Short mmCIF file of C-alpha atoms in Angstrom, two decimals:
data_model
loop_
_atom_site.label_atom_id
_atom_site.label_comp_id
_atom_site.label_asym_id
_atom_site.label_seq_id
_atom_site.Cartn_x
_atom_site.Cartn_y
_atom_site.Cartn_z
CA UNK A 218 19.55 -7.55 189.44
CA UNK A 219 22.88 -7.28 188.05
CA UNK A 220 24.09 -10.82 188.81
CA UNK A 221 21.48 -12.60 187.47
CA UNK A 222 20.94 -10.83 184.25
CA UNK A 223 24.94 -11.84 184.00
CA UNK A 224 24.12 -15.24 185.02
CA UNK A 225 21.73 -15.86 182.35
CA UNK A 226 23.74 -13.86 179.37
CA UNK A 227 26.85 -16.85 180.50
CA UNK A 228 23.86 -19.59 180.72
CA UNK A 229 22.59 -18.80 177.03
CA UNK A 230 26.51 -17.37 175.96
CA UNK A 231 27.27 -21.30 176.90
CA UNK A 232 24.30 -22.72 175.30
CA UNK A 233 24.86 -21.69 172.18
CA UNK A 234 28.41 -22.29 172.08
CA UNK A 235 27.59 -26.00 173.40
CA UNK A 236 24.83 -26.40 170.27
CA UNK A 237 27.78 -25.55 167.96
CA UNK A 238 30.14 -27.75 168.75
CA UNK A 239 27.40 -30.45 168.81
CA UNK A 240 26.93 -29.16 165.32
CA UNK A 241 30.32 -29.45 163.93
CA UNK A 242 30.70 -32.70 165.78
CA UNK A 243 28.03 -34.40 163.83
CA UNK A 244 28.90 -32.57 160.39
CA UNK A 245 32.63 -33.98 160.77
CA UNK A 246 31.48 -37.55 162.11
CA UNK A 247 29.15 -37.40 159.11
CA UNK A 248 32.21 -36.47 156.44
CA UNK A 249 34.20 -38.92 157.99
CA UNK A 250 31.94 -41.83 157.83
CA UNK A 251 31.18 -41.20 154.30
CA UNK A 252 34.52 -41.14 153.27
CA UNK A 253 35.25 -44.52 154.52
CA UNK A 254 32.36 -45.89 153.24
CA UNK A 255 33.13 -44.56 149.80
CA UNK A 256 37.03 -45.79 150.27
CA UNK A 257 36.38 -49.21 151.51
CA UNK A 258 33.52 -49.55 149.02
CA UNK A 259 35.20 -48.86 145.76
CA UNK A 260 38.65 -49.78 146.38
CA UNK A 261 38.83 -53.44 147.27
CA UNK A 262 36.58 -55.14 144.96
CA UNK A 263 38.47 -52.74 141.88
CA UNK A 264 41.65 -54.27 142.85
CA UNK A 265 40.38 -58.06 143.37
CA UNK A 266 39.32 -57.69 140.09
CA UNK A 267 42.25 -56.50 138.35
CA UNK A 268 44.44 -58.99 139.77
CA UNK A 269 41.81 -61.82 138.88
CA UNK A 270 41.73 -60.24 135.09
CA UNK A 271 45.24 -60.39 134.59
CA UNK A 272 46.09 -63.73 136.10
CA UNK A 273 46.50 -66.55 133.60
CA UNK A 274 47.45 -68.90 136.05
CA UNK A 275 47.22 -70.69 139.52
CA UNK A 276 49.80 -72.60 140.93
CA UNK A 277 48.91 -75.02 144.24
CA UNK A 278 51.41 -77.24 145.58
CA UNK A 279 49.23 -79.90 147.57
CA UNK A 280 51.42 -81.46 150.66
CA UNK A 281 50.73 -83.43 153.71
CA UNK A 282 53.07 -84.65 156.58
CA UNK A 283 56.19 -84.52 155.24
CA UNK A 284 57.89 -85.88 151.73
CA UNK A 285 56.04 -89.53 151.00
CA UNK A 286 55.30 -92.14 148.31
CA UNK A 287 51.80 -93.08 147.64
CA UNK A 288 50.40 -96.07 145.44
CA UNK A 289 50.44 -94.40 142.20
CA UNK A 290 46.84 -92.72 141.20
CA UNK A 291 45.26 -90.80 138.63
CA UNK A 292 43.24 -87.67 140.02
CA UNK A 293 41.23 -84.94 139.27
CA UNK A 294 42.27 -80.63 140.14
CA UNK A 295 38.87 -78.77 139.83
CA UNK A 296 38.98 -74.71 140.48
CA UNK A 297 35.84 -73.36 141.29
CA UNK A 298 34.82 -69.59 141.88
CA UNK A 299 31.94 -68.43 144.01
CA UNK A 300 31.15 -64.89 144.90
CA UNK A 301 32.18 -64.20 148.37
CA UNK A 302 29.07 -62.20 149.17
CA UNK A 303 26.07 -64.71 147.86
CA UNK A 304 24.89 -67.46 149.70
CA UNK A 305 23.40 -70.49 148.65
CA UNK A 306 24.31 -70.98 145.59
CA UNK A 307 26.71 -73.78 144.02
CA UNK A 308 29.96 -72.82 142.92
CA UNK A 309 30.69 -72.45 139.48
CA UNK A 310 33.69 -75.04 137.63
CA UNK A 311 36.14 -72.49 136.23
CA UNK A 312 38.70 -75.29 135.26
CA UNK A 313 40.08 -79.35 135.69
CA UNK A 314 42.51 -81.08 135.15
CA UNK A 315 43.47 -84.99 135.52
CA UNK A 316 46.92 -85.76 137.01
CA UNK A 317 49.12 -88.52 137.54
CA UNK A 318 50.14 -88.59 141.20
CA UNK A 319 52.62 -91.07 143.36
CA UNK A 320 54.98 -88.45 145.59
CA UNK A 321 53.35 -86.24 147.63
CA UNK A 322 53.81 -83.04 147.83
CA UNK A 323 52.95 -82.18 144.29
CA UNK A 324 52.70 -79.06 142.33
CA UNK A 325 49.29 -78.23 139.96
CA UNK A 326 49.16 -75.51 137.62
CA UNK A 327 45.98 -74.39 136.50
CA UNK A 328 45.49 -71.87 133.21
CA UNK A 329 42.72 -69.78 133.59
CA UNK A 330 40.67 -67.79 131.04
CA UNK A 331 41.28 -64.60 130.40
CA UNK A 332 37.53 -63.74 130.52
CA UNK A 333 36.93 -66.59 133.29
CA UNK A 334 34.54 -64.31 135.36
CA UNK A 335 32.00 -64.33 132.74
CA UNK A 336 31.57 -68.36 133.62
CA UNK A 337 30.44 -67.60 137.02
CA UNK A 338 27.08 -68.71 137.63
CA UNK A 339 25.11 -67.32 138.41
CA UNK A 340 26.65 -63.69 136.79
CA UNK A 341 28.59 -61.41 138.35
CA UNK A 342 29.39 -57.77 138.68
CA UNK A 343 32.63 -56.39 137.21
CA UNK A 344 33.31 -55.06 140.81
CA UNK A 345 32.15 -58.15 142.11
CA UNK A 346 34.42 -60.14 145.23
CA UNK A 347 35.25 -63.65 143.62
CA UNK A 348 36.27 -66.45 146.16
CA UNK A 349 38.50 -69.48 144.48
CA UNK A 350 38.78 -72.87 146.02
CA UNK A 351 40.06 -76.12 144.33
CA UNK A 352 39.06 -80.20 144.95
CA UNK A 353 41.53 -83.26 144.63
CA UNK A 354 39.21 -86.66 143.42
CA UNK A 355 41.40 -89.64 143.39
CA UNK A 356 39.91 -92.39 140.85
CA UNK A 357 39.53 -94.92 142.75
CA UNK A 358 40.51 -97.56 140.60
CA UNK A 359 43.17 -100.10 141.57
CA UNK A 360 43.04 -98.59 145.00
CA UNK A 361 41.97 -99.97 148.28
CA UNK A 362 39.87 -97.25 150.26
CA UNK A 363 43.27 -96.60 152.61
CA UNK A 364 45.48 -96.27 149.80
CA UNK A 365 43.88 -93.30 148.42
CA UNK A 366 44.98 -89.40 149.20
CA UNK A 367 42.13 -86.54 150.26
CA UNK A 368 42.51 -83.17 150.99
CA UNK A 369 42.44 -82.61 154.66
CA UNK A 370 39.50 -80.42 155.49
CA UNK A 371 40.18 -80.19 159.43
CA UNK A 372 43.62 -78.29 158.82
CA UNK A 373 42.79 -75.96 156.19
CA UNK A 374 39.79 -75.33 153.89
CA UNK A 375 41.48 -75.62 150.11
CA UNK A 376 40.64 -71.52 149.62
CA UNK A 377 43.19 -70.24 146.84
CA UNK A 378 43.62 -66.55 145.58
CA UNK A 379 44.64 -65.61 142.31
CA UNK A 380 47.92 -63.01 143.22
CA UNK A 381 51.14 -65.68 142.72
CA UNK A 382 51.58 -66.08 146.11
CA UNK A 383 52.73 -69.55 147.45
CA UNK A 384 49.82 -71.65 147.80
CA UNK A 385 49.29 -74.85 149.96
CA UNK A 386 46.86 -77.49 149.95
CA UNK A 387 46.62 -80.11 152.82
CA UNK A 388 45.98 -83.96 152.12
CA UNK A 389 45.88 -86.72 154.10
CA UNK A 390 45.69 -90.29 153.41
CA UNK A 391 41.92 -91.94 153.93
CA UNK A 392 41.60 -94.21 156.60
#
């Protein structure tokens, strides 16, 4: 009688130890996963915005293969803002400008609003993630179709950020 009265005082002894480490294992995977969630969520958007706030400008250099001459043409820089997480709706026109254009590379500066993510259509949180992107529309005038430049979609999509970093847009010529 002795050995299995022992036998079951280990079986439930070990039991109850098992349930509570099971316990703590789920309280600590439960801390842990909310404080990621509350890191991750709060701290990137914050500092997007702060860097997009205090930005005045955005500088994109727009090269293709190399150092060139093109026929000289007039074109159109447009910087548009979206926010990264909606979908299916049009991006909003922060800002354009027309420029004169027969070397490529070239270099585009863009002034931005100080209050530019009030424009974004349709509104957006304070905390909201803001993707930029910019266009390049040659006038066509006094151009044959293979003399014009485009921006070349296949090598890069024309995304831009708003931090001062070095920023490269692709062209090609049309074909």
């Amino acid at each position: 009688m002795c050995k299995w009265s022992s036998f079951w005082s280990w079986l439930w002894y070990f039991c109850l130890i098992n349930e509570e480490i099971s316990k703590m294992k789920k309280i600590a995977l439960s801390l842990g996963l909310s404080l990621t969630a509350l890191t991750g969520c709060s701290s990137m958007p914050q500092t997007d915005h702060i860097k997009a706030n205090h930005s005045n400008a955005v500088t994109v250099e727009f090269v293709g293969q190399g150092n060139y001459s093109v026929q000289p043409q007039q074109g159109t820089v447009s910087l548009y803002a979206v926010e990264s997480r909606m979908a299916d709706v049009p991006a909003t026109l922060i800002q354009q400008k027309k420029v004169q254009v027969s070397q490529v590379p070239f270099r585009v500066e863009l002034s931005l609003p100080t209050d530019h993510l009030k424009l974004i259509r349709p509104p957006v949180r304070s905390d909201a993630e803001v993707t930029y992107y910019v266009t390049w529309e040659s006038d066509m005038k006094n151009l044959s179709g293979k003399d014009a430049i485009v921006i070349d979609y296949d090598r890069k999509f024309p995304r831009v950020t708003l931090n001062g970093t070095k920023q490269q847009i692709y062209l090609r010529e049309t074909k």
